JSON list of C-alpha atoms in Angstrom, two decimals:
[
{"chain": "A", "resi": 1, "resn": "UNK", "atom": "CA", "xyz": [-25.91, 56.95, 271.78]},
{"chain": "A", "resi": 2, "resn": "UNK", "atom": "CA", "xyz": [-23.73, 54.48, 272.50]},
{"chain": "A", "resi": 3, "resn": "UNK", "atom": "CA", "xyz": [-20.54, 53.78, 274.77]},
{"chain": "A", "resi": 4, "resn": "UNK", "atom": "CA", "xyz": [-17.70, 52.50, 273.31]},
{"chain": "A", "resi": 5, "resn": "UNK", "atom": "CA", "xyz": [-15.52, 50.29, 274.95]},
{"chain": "A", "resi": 6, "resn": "UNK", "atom": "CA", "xyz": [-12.38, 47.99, 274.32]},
{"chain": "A", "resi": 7, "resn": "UNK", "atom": "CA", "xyz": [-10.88, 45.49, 276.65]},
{"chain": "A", "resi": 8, "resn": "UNK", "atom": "CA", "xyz": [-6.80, 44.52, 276.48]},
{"chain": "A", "resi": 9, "resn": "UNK", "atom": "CA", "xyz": [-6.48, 40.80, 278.41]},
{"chain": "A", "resi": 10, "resn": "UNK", "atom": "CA", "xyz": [-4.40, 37.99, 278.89]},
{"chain": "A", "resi": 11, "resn": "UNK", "atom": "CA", "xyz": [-4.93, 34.35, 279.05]},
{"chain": "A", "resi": 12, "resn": "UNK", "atom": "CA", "xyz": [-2.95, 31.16, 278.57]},
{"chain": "A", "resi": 13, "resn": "UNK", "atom": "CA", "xyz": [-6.29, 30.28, 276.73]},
{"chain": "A", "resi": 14, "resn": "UNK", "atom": "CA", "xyz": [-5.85, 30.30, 272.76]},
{"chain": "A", "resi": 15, "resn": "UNK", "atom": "CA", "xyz": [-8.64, 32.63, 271.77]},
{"chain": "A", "resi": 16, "resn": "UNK", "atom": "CA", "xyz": [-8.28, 31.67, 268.13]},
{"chain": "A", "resi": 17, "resn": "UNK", "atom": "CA", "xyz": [-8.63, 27.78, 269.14]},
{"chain": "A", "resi": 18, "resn": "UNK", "atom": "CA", "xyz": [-11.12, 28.15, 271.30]},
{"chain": "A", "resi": 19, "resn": "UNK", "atom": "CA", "xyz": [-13.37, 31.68, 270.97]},
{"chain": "A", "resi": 20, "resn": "UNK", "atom": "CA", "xyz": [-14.33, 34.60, 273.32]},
{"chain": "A", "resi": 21, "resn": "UNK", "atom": "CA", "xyz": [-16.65, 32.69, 275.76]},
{"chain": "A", "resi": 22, "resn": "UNK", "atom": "CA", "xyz": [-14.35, 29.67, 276.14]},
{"chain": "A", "resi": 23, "resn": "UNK", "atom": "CA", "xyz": [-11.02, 32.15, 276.53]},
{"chain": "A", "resi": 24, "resn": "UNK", "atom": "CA", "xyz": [-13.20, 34.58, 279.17]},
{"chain": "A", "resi": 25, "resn": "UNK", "atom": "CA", "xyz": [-14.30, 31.28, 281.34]},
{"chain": "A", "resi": 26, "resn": "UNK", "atom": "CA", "xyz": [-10.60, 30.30, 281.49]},
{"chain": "A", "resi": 27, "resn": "UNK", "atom": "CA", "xyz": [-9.13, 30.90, 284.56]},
{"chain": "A", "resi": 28, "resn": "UNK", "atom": "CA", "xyz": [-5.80, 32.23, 283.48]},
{"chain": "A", "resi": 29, "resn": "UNK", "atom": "CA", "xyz": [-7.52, 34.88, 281.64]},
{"chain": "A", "resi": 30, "resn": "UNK", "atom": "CA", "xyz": [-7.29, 38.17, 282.97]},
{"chain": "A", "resi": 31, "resn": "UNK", "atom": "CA", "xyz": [-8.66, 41.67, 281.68]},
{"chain": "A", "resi": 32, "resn": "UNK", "atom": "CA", "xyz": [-6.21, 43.82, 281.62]},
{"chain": "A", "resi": 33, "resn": "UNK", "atom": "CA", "xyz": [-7.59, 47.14, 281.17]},
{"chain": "A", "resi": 34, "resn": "UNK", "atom": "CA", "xyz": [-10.33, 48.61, 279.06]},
{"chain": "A", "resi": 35, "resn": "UNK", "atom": "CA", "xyz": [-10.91, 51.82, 277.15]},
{"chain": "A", "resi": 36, "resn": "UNK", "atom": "CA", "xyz": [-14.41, 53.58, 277.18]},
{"chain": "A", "resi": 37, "resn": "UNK", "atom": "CA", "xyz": [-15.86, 56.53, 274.93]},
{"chain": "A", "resi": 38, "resn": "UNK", "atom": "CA", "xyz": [-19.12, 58.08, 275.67]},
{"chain": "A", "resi": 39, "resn": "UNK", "atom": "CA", "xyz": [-20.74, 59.08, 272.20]},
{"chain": "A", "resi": 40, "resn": "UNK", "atom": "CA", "xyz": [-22.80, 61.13, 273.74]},
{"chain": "A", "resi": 41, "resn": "UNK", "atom": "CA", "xyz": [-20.77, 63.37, 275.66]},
{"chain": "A", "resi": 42, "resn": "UNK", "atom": "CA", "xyz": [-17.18, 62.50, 274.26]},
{"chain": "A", "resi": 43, "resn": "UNK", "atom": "CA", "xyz": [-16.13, 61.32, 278.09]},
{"chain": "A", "resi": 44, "resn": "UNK", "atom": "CA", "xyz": [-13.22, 58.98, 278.06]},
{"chain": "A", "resi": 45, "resn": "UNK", "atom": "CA", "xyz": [-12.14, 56.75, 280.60]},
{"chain": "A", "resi": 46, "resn": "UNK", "atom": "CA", "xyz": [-9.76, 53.66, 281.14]},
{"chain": "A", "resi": 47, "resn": "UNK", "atom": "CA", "xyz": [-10.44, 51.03, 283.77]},
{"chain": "A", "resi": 48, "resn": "UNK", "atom": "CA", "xyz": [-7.66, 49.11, 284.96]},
{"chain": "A", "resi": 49, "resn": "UNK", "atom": "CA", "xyz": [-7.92, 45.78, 286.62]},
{"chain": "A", "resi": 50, "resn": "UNK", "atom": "CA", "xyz": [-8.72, 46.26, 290.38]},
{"chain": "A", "resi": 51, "resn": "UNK", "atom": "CA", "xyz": [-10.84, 49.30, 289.53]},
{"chain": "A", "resi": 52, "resn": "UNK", "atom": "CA", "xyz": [-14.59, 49.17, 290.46]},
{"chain": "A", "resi": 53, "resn": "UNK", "atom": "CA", "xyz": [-17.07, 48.70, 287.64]},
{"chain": "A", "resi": 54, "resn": "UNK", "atom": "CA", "xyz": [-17.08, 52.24, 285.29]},
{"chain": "A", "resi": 55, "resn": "UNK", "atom": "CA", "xyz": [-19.89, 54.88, 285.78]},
{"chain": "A", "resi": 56, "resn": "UNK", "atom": "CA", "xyz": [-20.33, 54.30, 282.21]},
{"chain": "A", "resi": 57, "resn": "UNK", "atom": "CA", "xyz": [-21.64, 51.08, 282.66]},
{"chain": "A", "resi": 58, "resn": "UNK", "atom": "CA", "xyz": [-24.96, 51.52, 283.78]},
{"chain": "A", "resi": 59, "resn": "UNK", "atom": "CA", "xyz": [-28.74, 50.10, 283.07]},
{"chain": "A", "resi": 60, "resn": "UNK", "atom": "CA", "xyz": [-30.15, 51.40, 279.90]},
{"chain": "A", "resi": 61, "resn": "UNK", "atom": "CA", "xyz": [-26.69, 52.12, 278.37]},
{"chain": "A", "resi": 62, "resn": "UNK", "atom": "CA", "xyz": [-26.07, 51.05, 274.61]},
{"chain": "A", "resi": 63, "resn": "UNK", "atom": "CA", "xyz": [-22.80, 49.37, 274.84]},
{"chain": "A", "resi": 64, "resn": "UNK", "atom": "CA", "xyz": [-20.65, 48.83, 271.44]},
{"chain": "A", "resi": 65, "resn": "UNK", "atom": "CA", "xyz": [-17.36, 47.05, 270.67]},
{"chain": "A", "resi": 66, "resn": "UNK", "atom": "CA", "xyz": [-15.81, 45.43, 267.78]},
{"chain": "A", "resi": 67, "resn": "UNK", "atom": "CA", "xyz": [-16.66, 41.80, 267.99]},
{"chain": "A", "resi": 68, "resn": "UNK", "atom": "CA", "xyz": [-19.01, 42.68, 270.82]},
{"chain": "A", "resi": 69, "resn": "UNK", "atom": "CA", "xyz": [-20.96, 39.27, 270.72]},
{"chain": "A", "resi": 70, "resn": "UNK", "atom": "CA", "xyz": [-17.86, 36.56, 269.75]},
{"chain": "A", "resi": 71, "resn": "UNK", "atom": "CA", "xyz": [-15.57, 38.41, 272.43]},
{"chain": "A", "resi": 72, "resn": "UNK", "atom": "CA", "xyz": [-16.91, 41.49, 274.35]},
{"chain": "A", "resi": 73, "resn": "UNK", "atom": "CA", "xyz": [-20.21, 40.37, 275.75]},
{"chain": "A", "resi": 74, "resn": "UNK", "atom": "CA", "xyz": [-18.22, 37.43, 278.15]},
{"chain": "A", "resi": 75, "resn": "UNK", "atom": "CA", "xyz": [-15.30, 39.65, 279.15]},
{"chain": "A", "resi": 76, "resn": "UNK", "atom": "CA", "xyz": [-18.28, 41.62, 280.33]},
{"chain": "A", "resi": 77, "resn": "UNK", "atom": "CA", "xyz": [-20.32, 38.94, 282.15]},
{"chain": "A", "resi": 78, "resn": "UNK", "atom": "CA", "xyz": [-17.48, 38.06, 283.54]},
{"chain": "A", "resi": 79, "resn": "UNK", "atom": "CA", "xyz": [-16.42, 41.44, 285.24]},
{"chain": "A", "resi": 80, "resn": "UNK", "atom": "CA", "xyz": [-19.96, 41.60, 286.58]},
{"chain": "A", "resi": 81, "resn": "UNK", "atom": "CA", "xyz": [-20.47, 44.48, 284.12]},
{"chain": "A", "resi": 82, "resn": "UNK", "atom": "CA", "xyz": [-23.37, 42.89, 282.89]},
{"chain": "A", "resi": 83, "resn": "UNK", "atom": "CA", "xyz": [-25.33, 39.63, 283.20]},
{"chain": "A", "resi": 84, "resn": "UNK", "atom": "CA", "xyz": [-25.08, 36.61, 280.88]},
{"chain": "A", "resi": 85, "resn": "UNK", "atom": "CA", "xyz": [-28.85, 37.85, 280.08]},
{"chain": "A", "resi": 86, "resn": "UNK", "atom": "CA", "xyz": [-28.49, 41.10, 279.37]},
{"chain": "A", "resi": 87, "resn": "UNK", "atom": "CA", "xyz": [-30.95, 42.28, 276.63]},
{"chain": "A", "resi": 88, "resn": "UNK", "atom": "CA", "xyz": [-29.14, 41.43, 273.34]},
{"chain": "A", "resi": 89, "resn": "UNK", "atom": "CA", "xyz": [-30.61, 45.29, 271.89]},
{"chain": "A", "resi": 90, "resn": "UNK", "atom": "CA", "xyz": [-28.01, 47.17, 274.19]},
{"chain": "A", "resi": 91, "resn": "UNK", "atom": "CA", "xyz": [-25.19, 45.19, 272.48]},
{"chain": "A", "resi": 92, "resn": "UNK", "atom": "CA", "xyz": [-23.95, 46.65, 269.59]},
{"chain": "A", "resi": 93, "resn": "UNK", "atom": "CA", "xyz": [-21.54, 44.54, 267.33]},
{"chain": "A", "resi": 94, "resn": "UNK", "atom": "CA", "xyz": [-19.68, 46.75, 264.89]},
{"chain": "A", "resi": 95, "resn": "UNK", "atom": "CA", "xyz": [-17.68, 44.28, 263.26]},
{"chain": "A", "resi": 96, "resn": "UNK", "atom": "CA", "xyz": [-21.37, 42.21, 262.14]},
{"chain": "A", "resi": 97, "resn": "UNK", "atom": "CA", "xyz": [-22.45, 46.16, 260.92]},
{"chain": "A", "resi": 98, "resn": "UNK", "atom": "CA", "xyz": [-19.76, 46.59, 258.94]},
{"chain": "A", "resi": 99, "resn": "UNK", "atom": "CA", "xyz": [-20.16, 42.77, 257.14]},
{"chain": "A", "resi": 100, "resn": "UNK", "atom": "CA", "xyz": [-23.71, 43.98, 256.67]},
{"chain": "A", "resi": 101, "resn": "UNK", "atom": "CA", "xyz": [-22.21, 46.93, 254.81]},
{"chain": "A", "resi": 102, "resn": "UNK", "atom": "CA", "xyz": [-20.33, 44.89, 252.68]},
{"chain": "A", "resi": 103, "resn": "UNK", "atom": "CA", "xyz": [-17.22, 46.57, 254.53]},
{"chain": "A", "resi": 104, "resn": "UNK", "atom": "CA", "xyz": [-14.45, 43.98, 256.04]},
{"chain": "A", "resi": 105, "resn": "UNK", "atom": "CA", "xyz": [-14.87, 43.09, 259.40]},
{"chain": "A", "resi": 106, "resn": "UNK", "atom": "CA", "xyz": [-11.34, 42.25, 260.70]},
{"chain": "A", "resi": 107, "resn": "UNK", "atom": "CA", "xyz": [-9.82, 45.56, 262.09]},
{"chain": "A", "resi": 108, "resn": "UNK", "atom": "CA", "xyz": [-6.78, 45.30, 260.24]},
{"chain": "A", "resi": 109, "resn": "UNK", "atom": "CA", "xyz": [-9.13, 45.19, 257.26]}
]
């Protein structure tokens, strides 16, 4: 089962203009803080910026977002969370499932 997890951030980087890995490799970009559900267990927690990595986060773990590999996946690598190689089959993207469902994929969709 997998966690679910949602980052808030900043950046003078466009994200639009340029995408997720370009705005996460900016320097002015700056997680914010990041919400995580455990499917499993129905655990919650919220890292703020500062905090260490979350237990949740952890070899073997299925980790899902929305957008996971345009915007997810580098915020991510670049909190150390995971590496640049992690294996692509802990990744879940729900916004590519629900295009495969013939179901929008925008949130506000």
């Amino acid at each position: 089962m997998p966690i679910l997890l949602d980052f808030e951030s900043r950046s003078r980087c466009d994200l639009k203009k340029h995408g997720g890995r370009l705005y996460w490799e900016h320097p002015s970009t700056e997680a914010l803080c990041c919400v995580l559900y455990d499917t499993n267990t129905g655990e919650r927690d919220v890292w703020l910026n500062g905090d260490p990595t979350p237990s949740m986060i952890r070899p073997g773990v299925t980790i899902a977002a929305h957008n996971m590999t345009g915007f997810d996946r580098f915020g991510l690598v670049r909190l150390g969370w995971i590496d640049a190689d992690h294996d692509p089959s802990e990744l879940i993207d729900t916004s590519e499932l629900a295009r495969r469902a013939g179901l929008p994929g925008a949130l506000d969709a």
